[in-house]
RNA sequence: GCGCCCGUAGCUCAGGUGGAUAGAGCGUCGGACUUCGAAUCCGCAGGCCGCAGGUUCGAAUCCUGCCGGGCGUACCA
């Protein structure tokens, strides 16, 4: 990619090669190019001389000056190079170099910043995976947004991504769910019975009971719990799961695969996985239970996989599940979990290592919890407790775009206060509208240009007029457009999407200021052409980034 | 008790492997529309980066110890 930053980086690398002793260090040192806050320090700066100085036992300034002396710049990329402070090297780029970024963007706008698909490199992102015992809440929504965007991002960076939802449709919680519906059903039919503790008492269970009566009538009025339970369990889990799918759909989240925990048991994979681990020497018996020796891989204690009563644990199923993922040929598995599961990370990593996989083949992203507020007051959140705000209600009230954008503007491991009144009432000042407004504004410019009969084709226009872009904000915009691939790369490396919203804000802010001070459609046709090229590139990158975030890019608003 | 995460402007949050004068939004206050969209722009104010040590040319960032908050510490899922 002919991006200024990369060209500069390889220039420095070549220069470094002729330094004494660099050959031994090349593998362990990477050249970092920083964009200085102070423009007096150049377009790019590097602290590379410091890193070398430590290893070569020489003065950083000395190394910096040798580095500069070795720089070869046949294309005239650099206008000026300086040594500053104790050994920074500051690079000033020739303004003509920025123009090629526009062509780079416009040549293939949808794919700008993306990488070619890397052939056979299947990666799975598993996310949400909420139990089908109640509607999705706001915390699931955060995980959904992050998982969805990480999947988009990895795909954009060349991975072959599969999105999967793991359905915990087994275990005694399913019985609890069925009983909850059964009791609500009886109550709705007038039976004066108590609703037991530790069951799902949310309003949705009452609705489900009424719906069930509408479908099946009073058939089960006098049926015993034991006899009726399978019907009620099946009905409740199916209907709740359908609701979850619908809520995700409304939130713009799609999955390639829905993986049922129950099928693990039906295919006998849980038992087979335990046998497999036993053959490898990681299973032992103690006090009537079967244990997995997770301490062999750094977990703080061993974990039970089959209880003394003969029933396997949730963890055992999860081991089987992860084994199955690799059986399916996945190279890397990314699990997105709520931060309240962090105690679980070590044991699952121990599990996959016991299966002969390396630790890096599973990456766990912990998403911190969401504190839902309304006007500064906490809103209670508990599935069994009953009253809580669902994801669907939040999306209906705040809007999909704003909800996603708020989730995606924080680091995943940072707790998030989500205030409904703030997200909604100040909607005009919401950062997502700031970005969308810029996009709509840009669309309008092209509409006006058409109305005025101004014909514009970026390919011919760019060749003859881009050199006219010399205003400071224009140079800054082009430079920032050039950073976009870097931003995507950082997101994909760190599995942190929040750099994208921050980048968008920066880009859009620069554009709004530029727009305010300069006319894009002016008297000089050549200059107008040039500015339209720039405007088009900005618009395309905004749309490109919003698409990755799953946020719409409206033409009008 | 032990383990993990977090303490940055009044509020909500950014600050890749240590880098130059710590940033943004909101909020406060004051300015800018006969022009391509004012859902915008410009400016002012706001900080012992939880506290105390340490490592070094250099620390919000790394190490140690405190203080304060969240979560986890099941033969639950």
XYZ file of C-alpha atoms (C1' of nucleotides) in Angstrom:
634
model
C 0.000 0.000 0.000
C 1.458 3.224 -1.085
C 0.839 5.035 2.120
C 3.142 7.742 3.249
C 3.648 6.207 6.648
C 4.736 2.843 5.264
C 7.052 4.380 2.728
C 8.728 6.381 5.453
C 9.008 3.360 7.681
C 10.793 1.310 5.055
C 13.100 4.218 4.336
C 14.123 4.250 7.973
C 14.535 0.496 8.000
C 16.870 0.683 5.032
C 18.867 3.442 6.660
C 19.155 1.460 9.876
C 20.646 -1.455 8.007
C 23.873 0.360 7.426
C 24.372 1.035 11.133
C 26.986 -1.088 12.861
C 25.424 -3.842 14.914
C 21.867 -3.353 13.709
C 21.659 -6.732 11.989
C 21.559 -8.522 15.342
C 18.743 -6.300 16.602
C 16.518 -6.162 13.577
C 14.304 -9.028 14.641
C 13.525 -7.647 18.080
C 13.165 -3.958 17.343
C 10.291 -2.426 15.465
C 10.254 1.061 14.098
C 7.445 3.105 15.584
C 6.251 6.258 13.913
C 4.411 8.653 16.123
C 2.363 11.639 15.035
C 3.556 14.438 17.297
C 0.972 16.527 19.072
C 2.976 19.586 18.256
C 3.155 20.135 14.498
C 6.497 21.866 14.989
C 7.824 18.390 15.640
C 7.022 17.303 12.143
C 4.452 15.050 10.488
C 5.978 11.932 11.961
C 8.517 11.360 14.676
C 10.345 8.305 15.863
C 12.085 7.406 19.083
C 13.929 4.670 17.232
C 17.299 6.176 18.088
C 16.554 5.670 21.804
C 15.789 2.020 21.308
C 18.991 1.562 19.324
C 21.028 3.592 21.765
C 20.226 1.246 24.595
C 21.397 -1.792 22.651
C 24.322 -0.257 20.836
C 25.524 1.637 23.898
C 25.791 4.851 22.004
C 24.447 8.342 22.318
C 20.888 8.615 20.876
C 21.629 11.872 19.132
C 24.700 10.326 17.561
C 22.642 7.408 16.275
C 19.946 9.733 15.063
C 22.383 11.727 12.980
C 23.888 8.553 11.485
C 20.392 7.363 10.673
C 19.581 10.612 8.925
C 22.833 10.550 6.997
C 21.893 7.131 5.659
C 18.384 8.052 4.547
C 17.852 7.607 0.839
C 14.911 9.557 -0.549
C 14.837 9.194 -4.332
C 11.152 10.155 -4.617
C 11.478 13.319 -2.573
C 9.094 12.176 0.115
C 10.800 14.272 2.738
C 10.928 18.002 2.902
C 13.026 18.147 6.035
C 14.400 15.908 8.772
C 15.481 17.117 12.176
C 16.964 15.763 15.334
C 15.171 17.128 18.340
C 15.569 16.956 22.070
C 17.590 14.057 23.411
C 17.298 12.074 20.177
C 13.903 12.205 18.505
C 13.951 12.265 14.742
C 11.278 14.479 13.249
C 10.154 14.025 9.672
C 8.506 16.742 7.622
C 6.693 15.319 4.627
C 6.566 17.006 1.248
C 2.994 18.171 0.863
C 2.638 16.577 -2.584
C 3.016 13.143 -0.975
C -0.364 13.388 0.711
C -2.308 13.651 -2.508
C -1.778 10.037 -3.417
C -3.790 9.046 -0.352
C -6.894 10.422 -2.023
C -6.352 8.171 -5.013
C -5.681 5.273 -2.714
C -9.037 5.798 -0.999
C -11.097 6.498 -4.086
C -9.635 3.669 -6.090
C -11.572 1.153 -3.992
C -13.458 2.921 -1.181
C -15.229 -0.102 0.292
C -11.971 -1.958 0.673
C -9.795 0.920 1.788
C -8.005 -0.048 4.991
C -8.796 -3.707 4.488
C -6.415 -6.523 3.710
C -6.719 -9.297 1.182
C -8.331 -12.451 2.510
C -5.546 -14.632 3.847
C -6.751 -17.844 2.260
C -7.522 -20.561 4.724
C -7.458 -18.857 8.076
C -10.686 -19.658 9.871
C -11.319 -17.617 12.982
C -14.363 -17.910 15.146
C -15.870 -15.162 17.212
C -18.255 -16.545 19.773
C -20.354 -13.944 21.502
C -23.578 -13.125 23.346
C -24.283 -16.800 24.123
C -26.912 -15.761 26.647
C -28.939 -18.494 28.327
C -32.409 -18.862 26.825
C -33.988 -18.166 30.191
C -34.935 -14.555 29.610
C -34.683 -11.649 27.192
C -31.350 -10.015 26.436
C -30.425 -7.148 28.707
C -28.175 -4.198 28.144
C -25.017 -6.080 29.119
C -25.684 -8.657 26.426
C -26.140 -5.769 24.051
C -22.660 -4.489 24.751
C -21.193 -7.912 24.161
C -23.246 -8.231 20.989
C -22.019 -4.927 19.597
C -18.407 -5.662 20.434
C -18.482 -9.205 19.105
C -20.186 -8.135 15.923
C -17.700 -5.360 15.256
C -14.667 -7.466 16.123
C -15.908 -10.039 13.656
C -16.306 -7.310 11.015
C -12.856 -6.050 11.795
C -11.094 -9.382 11.599
C -12.884 -10.086 8.365
C -11.743 -6.727 7.040
C -8.190 -7.612 7.970
C -8.255 -10.806 5.977
C -9.516 -13.512 8.320
C -12.202 -15.976 7.377
C -14.579 -15.260 10.234
C -17.360 -17.368 11.613
C -19.829 -15.863 14.098
C -21.233 -18.258 16.601
C -23.722 -18.197 19.450
C -23.506 -20.919 22.082
C -26.907 -21.806 23.462
C -26.884 -23.099 27.024
C -30.000 -25.148 26.537
C -29.055 -27.937 28.926
C -28.683 -28.408 32.650
C -30.974 -27.765 35.540
C -31.569 -24.123 34.638
C -33.759 -25.447 31.816
C -35.855 -27.345 34.350
C -36.077 -24.225 36.455
C -37.274 -22.359 33.404
C -39.938 -24.965 32.654
C -41.128 -24.960 36.255
C -41.309 -21.167 36.211
C -43.648 -21.283 33.254
C -45.653 -24.101 34.796
C -46.277 -22.145 37.997
C -47.172 -18.982 36.140
C -49.494 -20.999 33.956
C -51.268 -22.450 36.978
C -51.486 -19.027 38.574
C -52.936 -17.503 35.427
C -55.588 -20.213 35.516
C -56.500 -19.235 39.047
C -54.654 -21.788 41.123
C -53.736 -20.270 44.450
C -50.165 -21.475 44.510
C -46.970 -19.828 45.650
C -44.320 -18.927 43.103
C -41.123 -20.552 44.388
C -37.914 -18.692 45.138
C -34.959 -18.860 42.763
C -37.166 -19.123 39.733
C -37.572 -16.740 36.820
C -40.153 -14.334 38.059
C -39.840 -11.633 35.393
C -42.901 -10.178 33.743
C -41.999 -11.948 30.514
C -42.823 -15.286 32.203
C -46.363 -14.127 32.896
C -46.717 -13.017 29.298
C -45.396 -16.334 28.156
C -47.908 -18.131 30.375
C -50.781 -16.151 28.893
C -49.475 -16.801 25.404
C -49.242 -20.500 26.222
C -52.842 -20.528 27.368
C -53.815 -18.878 24.095
C -52.023 -21.602 22.166
C -52.674 -24.697 24.221
C -55.626 -23.773 26.381
C -56.141 -25.319 29.806
C -54.970 -28.801 28.840
C -52.385 -28.909 31.576
C -54.524 -27.410 34.349
C -54.472 -30.614 36.371
C -51.332 -32.227 34.982
C -48.600 -32.880 37.510
C -45.416 -30.869 37.298
C -43.355 -33.922 36.571
C -45.516 -34.950 33.676
C -45.965 -31.474 32.209
C -42.413 -30.234 32.626
C -40.963 -31.295 29.237
C -43.718 -29.454 27.402
C -43.285 -26.296 29.444
C -39.509 -26.355 29.245
C -39.566 -26.800 25.519
C -42.124 -24.065 25.020
C -40.426 -21.514 27.268
C -36.925 -22.021 25.914
C -38.066 -22.019 22.318
C -40.130 -18.863 22.623
C -37.485 -17.022 24.618
C -34.840 -18.037 22.155
C -36.953 -16.787 19.274
C -37.240 -13.495 21.103
C -33.472 -13.319 21.533
C -32.931 -13.906 17.843
C -35.388 -11.192 16.997
C -33.796 -8.698 19.391
C -30.374 -9.393 17.920
C -31.776 -8.931 14.459
C -33.214 -5.557 15.397
C -29.846 -4.650 16.857
C -28.187 -5.513 13.558
C -26.365 -8.603 14.777
C -26.229 -11.776 12.696
C -24.729 -15.172 13.373
C -23.450 -17.856 11.045
C -24.036 -20.628 13.494
C -26.152 -21.319 16.570
C -24.514 -24.056 18.581
C -26.642 -25.991 21.021
C -25.146 -27.284 24.252
C -27.753 -30.036 24.228
C -26.323 -31.473 21.017
C -22.985 -31.929 22.764
C -24.705 -34.309 25.138
C -26.757 -35.939 22.425
C -23.630 -36.618 20.399
C -21.957 -37.909 23.564
C -19.145 -35.416 23.100
C -18.965 -34.496 26.769
C -18.176 -38.046 27.792
C -15.800 -38.498 24.871
C -13.910 -35.341 25.783
C -13.515 -36.511 29.354
C -12.242 -39.852 28.088
C -9.868 -38.058 25.778
C -8.480 -35.996 28.624
C -8.238 -39.081 30.801
C -6.088 -40.786 28.157
C -3.816 -37.797 28.248
C -3.568 -38.100 32.017
C -5.505 -35.037 33.118
C -8.512 -36.686 34.764
C -8.591 -38.272 38.229
C -11.171 -39.339 40.754
C -11.555 -37.917 44.227
C -14.417 -38.169 46.737
C -16.650 -39.710 44.135
C -16.202 -36.966 41.566
C -14.090 -36.713 38.432
C -11.616 -33.861 38.360
C -9.751 -32.124 35.599
C -6.157 -31.346 36.491
C -6.229 -27.704 35.431
C -3.468 -26.780 37.888
C -1.089 -28.455 35.451
C -1.549 -25.345 33.296
C -1.600 -22.596 35.872
C -5.158 -22.664 37.170
C -5.346 -22.118 40.907
C -7.221 -25.337 41.641
C -8.438 -28.433 39.851
C -12.012 -28.469 38.581
C -14.806 -30.987 38.786
C -16.074 -32.317 35.477
C -18.410 -35.024 36.748
C -20.103 -34.568 40.099
C -20.437 -37.331 42.664
C -24.057 -37.692 41.589
C -22.900 -38.653 38.117
C -23.971 -35.456 36.392
C -21.360 -33.595 34.375
C -20.734 -29.933 35.044
C -21.196 -26.946 32.807
C -17.429 -26.738 32.579
C -17.250 -30.268 31.162
C -19.641 -29.264 28.405
C -17.569 -26.190 27.725
C -14.454 -28.318 27.359
C -16.287 -30.494 24.872
C -17.521 -27.396 23.100
C -14.035 -25.970 22.705
C -12.673 -29.298 21.595
C -15.361 -29.399 18.961
C -14.407 -25.946 17.723
C -10.927 -27.155 16.909
C -12.272 -30.400 15.459
C -14.134 -28.189 13.052
C -10.822 -26.800 11.803
C -10.791 -23.392 13.450
C -7.333 -21.907 13.887
C -8.182 -19.200 16.366
C -11.135 -18.959 18.675
C -12.206 -15.703 20.248
C -14.559 -15.954 23.198
C -16.348 -12.820 24.264
C -17.507 -13.081 27.834
C -18.938 -10.850 30.480
C -16.264 -9.719 32.921
C -18.049 -11.567 35.704
C -16.719 -14.751 34.090
C -13.092 -13.750 34.404
C -12.478 -16.441 37.016
C -13.311 -18.914 34.292
C -10.548 -17.931 31.888
C -7.688 -19.900 33.441
C -9.574 -23.153 33.522
C -10.720 -23.035 29.929
C -7.218 -22.125 28.770
C -5.927 -25.019 30.846
C -8.473 -27.196 29.088
C -7.390 -26.345 25.607
C -3.741 -26.800 26.533
C -4.535 -30.230 27.909
C -5.962 -30.963 24.477
C -2.620 -30.109 22.951
C -3.532 -26.670 21.658
C -1.439 -23.701 22.543
C -2.690 -21.009 24.822
C -2.845 -18.414 22.071
C -5.364 -20.331 20.022
C -8.119 -19.124 22.346
C -8.365 -15.431 23.058
C -10.847 -14.364 25.693
C -12.232 -10.851 25.530
C -13.792 -9.774 28.797
C -16.474 -7.173 28.389
C -17.081 -5.145 31.502
C -20.546 -4.804 32.905
C -22.943 -2.031 32.016
C -24.518 0.079 34.712
C -27.890 1.096 33.447
C -29.048 4.452 34.737
C -32.054 6.592 34.202
C -31.508 10.210 35.031
C -28.536 9.315 37.198
C -30.452 6.696 39.148
C -29.421 3.036 38.854
C -31.932 0.711 37.237
C -32.094 -2.712 38.868
C -30.920 -5.568 36.702
C -31.522 -9.197 37.477
C -33.063 -11.927 35.409
C -34.557 -13.868 38.272
C -35.417 -10.797 40.292
C -37.927 -9.695 37.732
C -37.951 -6.026 36.883
C -35.296 -5.060 34.392
C -34.867 -3.137 31.189
C -34.306 -5.295 28.144
C -31.962 -4.598 25.271
C -34.980 -4.302 23.052
C -36.491 -1.574 25.197
C -33.222 0.355 25.154
C -32.911 0.051 21.394
C -36.521 1.116 20.908
C -36.030 4.093 23.178
C -32.523 5.257 22.274
C -32.108 3.901 18.745
C -29.816 1.269 17.319
C -27.142 3.601 16.003
C -26.726 5.597 19.200
C -26.805 2.503 21.390
C -24.141 0.740 19.359
C -21.987 3.818 19.132
C -22.036 4.365 22.886
C -21.069 0.752 23.511
C -18.277 0.942 20.986
C -16.776 4.184 22.204
C -15.405 2.639 25.388
C -12.638 0.179 25.943
C -14.126 -3.265 26.391
C -12.535 -3.699 29.814
C -13.824 -0.428 31.151
C -17.113 -0.418 33.050
C -19.759 1.620 31.322
C -22.440 3.892 32.683
C -25.329 3.900 30.259
C -27.805 6.577 31.164
C -30.992 6.276 29.163
C -31.884 9.919 29.628
C -28.456 11.048 28.486
C -28.345 8.704 25.516
C -31.771 9.802 24.414
C -32.480 13.342 25.588
C -29.243 14.803 24.298
C -29.529 12.924 21.099
C -28.545 15.961 19.062
C -25.238 16.211 20.863
C -24.649 12.508 20.742
C -21.323 11.738 19.071
C -22.960 9.360 16.627
C -25.065 12.171 15.170
C -22.015 14.364 14.920
C -20.443 11.777 12.647
C -23.605 10.999 10.729
C -24.238 14.679 10.201
C -20.891 15.064 8.490
C -21.797 12.222 6.170
C -25.179 13.726 5.341
C -23.564 17.102 4.821
C -21.053 15.616 2.406
C -23.823 13.908 0.494
C -25.572 17.213 0.205
C -22.500 18.845 -1.320
C -22.507 16.351 -4.151
C -26.222 16.803 -4.593
C -25.792 20.553 -4.918
C -22.910 20.070 -7.338
C -25.190 17.961 -9.519
C -27.992 20.508 -9.259
C -25.606 23.145 -10.506
C -24.678 20.949 -13.426
C -21.106 20.560 -12.280
C -19.807 17.361 -13.804
C -17.275 15.569 -11.718
C -15.283 12.436 -12.235
C -12.653 11.828 -9.631
C -10.301 9.925 -11.925
C -9.836 12.722 -14.382
C -10.206 15.409 -11.740
C -7.588 13.986 -9.426
C -4.942 13.778 -12.115
C -5.011 17.451 -12.930
C -6.095 19.216 -9.784
C -5.090 17.438 -6.593
C -1.916 19.480 -6.362
C -4.135 22.477 -5.619
C -4.944 21.095 -2.194
C -2.504 23.054 -0.056
C -4.586 24.565 2.755
C -3.419 23.348 6.141
C -6.692 21.572 6.935
C -6.582 19.854 3.553
C -3.150 18.461 4.254
C -4.282 17.369 7.704
C -7.362 15.660 6.307
C -5.377 13.731 3.726
C -2.861 12.696 6.319
C -5.597 11.500 8.632
C -7.274 9.557 5.837
C -3.939 7.848 5.417
C -3.999 6.721 9.030
C -7.241 4.801 8.687
C -5.667 1.434 7.765
C -3.391 1.837 10.762
C -6.417 2.323 13.011
C -8.102 -0.804 11.719
C -4.908 -2.749 12.208
C -4.616 -1.610 15.799
C -8.239 -2.567 16.485
C -7.731 -6.021 15.054
C -4.462 -6.567 16.927
C -5.775 -5.467 20.291
C -9.353 -6.693 19.783
C -10.486 -3.230 20.822
C -12.995 -1.536 18.505
C -13.110 1.787 20.324
C -10.328 3.336 18.263
C -12.730 3.563 15.333
C -15.253 5.888 16.975
C -12.401 8.045 18.252
C -10.854 8.156 14.829
C -14.184 9.061 13.262
C -14.675 11.874 15.688
C -11.257 13.256 14.930
C -11.759 13.019 11.176
C -15.206 14.544 11.260
C -14.174 17.337 13.582
C -11.381 18.277 11.213
C -13.771 18.175 8.296
C -16.422 20.343 9.977
C -13.830 22.997 10.727
C -12.512 22.855 7.179
C -16.009 23.076 5.758
C -16.757 26.094 7.869
C -13.716 28.030 6.689
C -13.556 26.969 3.045
C -15.986 26.669 0.208
C -15.833 23.378 -1.569
C -18.013 24.442 -4.476
C -16.283 27.652 -5.437
C -15.625 29.822 -8.487
C -12.489 28.038 -9.598
C -13.471 24.796 -11.310
C -10.092 23.203 -10.878
C -10.026 23.888 -7.169
C -13.609 22.724 -6.875
C -12.660 19.467 -8.517
C -9.768 18.980 -6.172
C -11.885 19.689 -3.126
C -14.605 17.368 -4.319
C -12.015 14.622 -4.549
C -11.041 15.276 -0.963
C -14.668 15.527 0.145
C -15.484 12.277 -1.582
C -12.587 10.523 0.095
C -13.679 11.769 3.509
C -17.241 10.677 2.851
C -16.121 7.233 1.755
C -13.954 6.669 4.789
C -16.749 7.747 7.112
C -19.119 5.334 5.389
C -16.485 2.598 5.445
C -15.909 3.001 9.183
C -19.589 3.274 10.076
C -20.244 0.095 8.136
C -17.701 -1.719 10.269
C -19.466 -0.414 13.371
C -22.850 -1.506 12.100
C -24.058 2.094 12.263
C -25.916 3.630 9.361
C -24.473 6.404 7.202
C -27.518 8.483 6.273
C -27.593 10.723 3.205
C -30.114 12.981 4.863
C -31.128 13.477 8.459
C -8.273 -13.878 53.186
C -6.602 -14.824 47.993
C -7.028 -13.603 42.580
C -8.377 -10.374 38.329
C -9.983 -5.442 36.589
C -10.416 -0.285 37.559
C -9.166 5.071 40.222
C -7.102 10.767 34.578
C -11.097 18.039 34.136
C -17.607 19.132 37.599
C -19.725 14.464 34.596
C -18.733 10.420 30.813
C -14.324 8.675 28.825
C -9.457 8.353 25.407
C -4.394 8.198 26.339
C -0.518 0.556 21.378
C 5.425 -2.201 23.237
C 7.707 4.153 28.761
C 8.636 9.760 25.083
C 8.486 16.194 23.811
C 3.625 21.295 26.832
C -1.713 14.892 29.577
C -6.505 15.059 25.359
C -11.892 14.728 23.632
C -17.196 14.990 24.364
C -20.891 16.783 27.629
C -21.800 20.679 31.106
C -20.527 26.338 32.431
C -19.501 31.164 30.239
C -18.747 34.310 25.670
C -18.836 34.835 20.342
C -20.119 33.279 14.603
C -25.722 31.903 10.012
C -28.307 36.902 3.045
C -23.364 31.457 1.218
C -22.284 23.892 -0.090
C -27.034 21.705 5.909
C -25.850 26.236 12.643
C -27.424 18.510 14.264
C -21.970 23.148 12.628
C -17.821 26.422 13.887
C -14.435 29.684 17.152
C -12.868 31.058 22.107
C -12.484 31.121 27.855
C -12.292 28.379 32.283
C -11.429 23.646 34.313
C -5.744 18.618 36.433
C -0.498 17.021 42.908
C -3.234 11.458 36.243
C -6.170 7.933 44.003
C -1.635 8.317 47.828
C 3.614 7.193 48.886
C 8.133 5.277 47.405
C 11.274 2.897 43.438
C 13.444 1.874 38.327
C 16.060 5.995 34.202
C 18.029 10.517 30.010
C 12.328 10.576 30.591
C 6.615 7.543 34.204
C -0.589 8.674 33.578
C 2.039 4.216 31.445
C 6.736 -0.354 34.425
C 7.812 -2.415 39.967
C 6.469 -2.459 45.426
C 3.242 -0.934 49.411
C -1.100 1.474 51.011
C -6.353 3.808 50.250
C -10.973 3.448 47.554
C -14.527 0.801 44.033
C -16.217 -3.510 40.874
C -16.042 -8.696 39.948
C -14.585 -13.563 40.980
C -13.195 -17.175 44.444
C -19.084 -24.145 43.782
C -19.433 -31.301 42.983
C -24.399 -23.407 39.924
C -24.872 -22.142 34.938
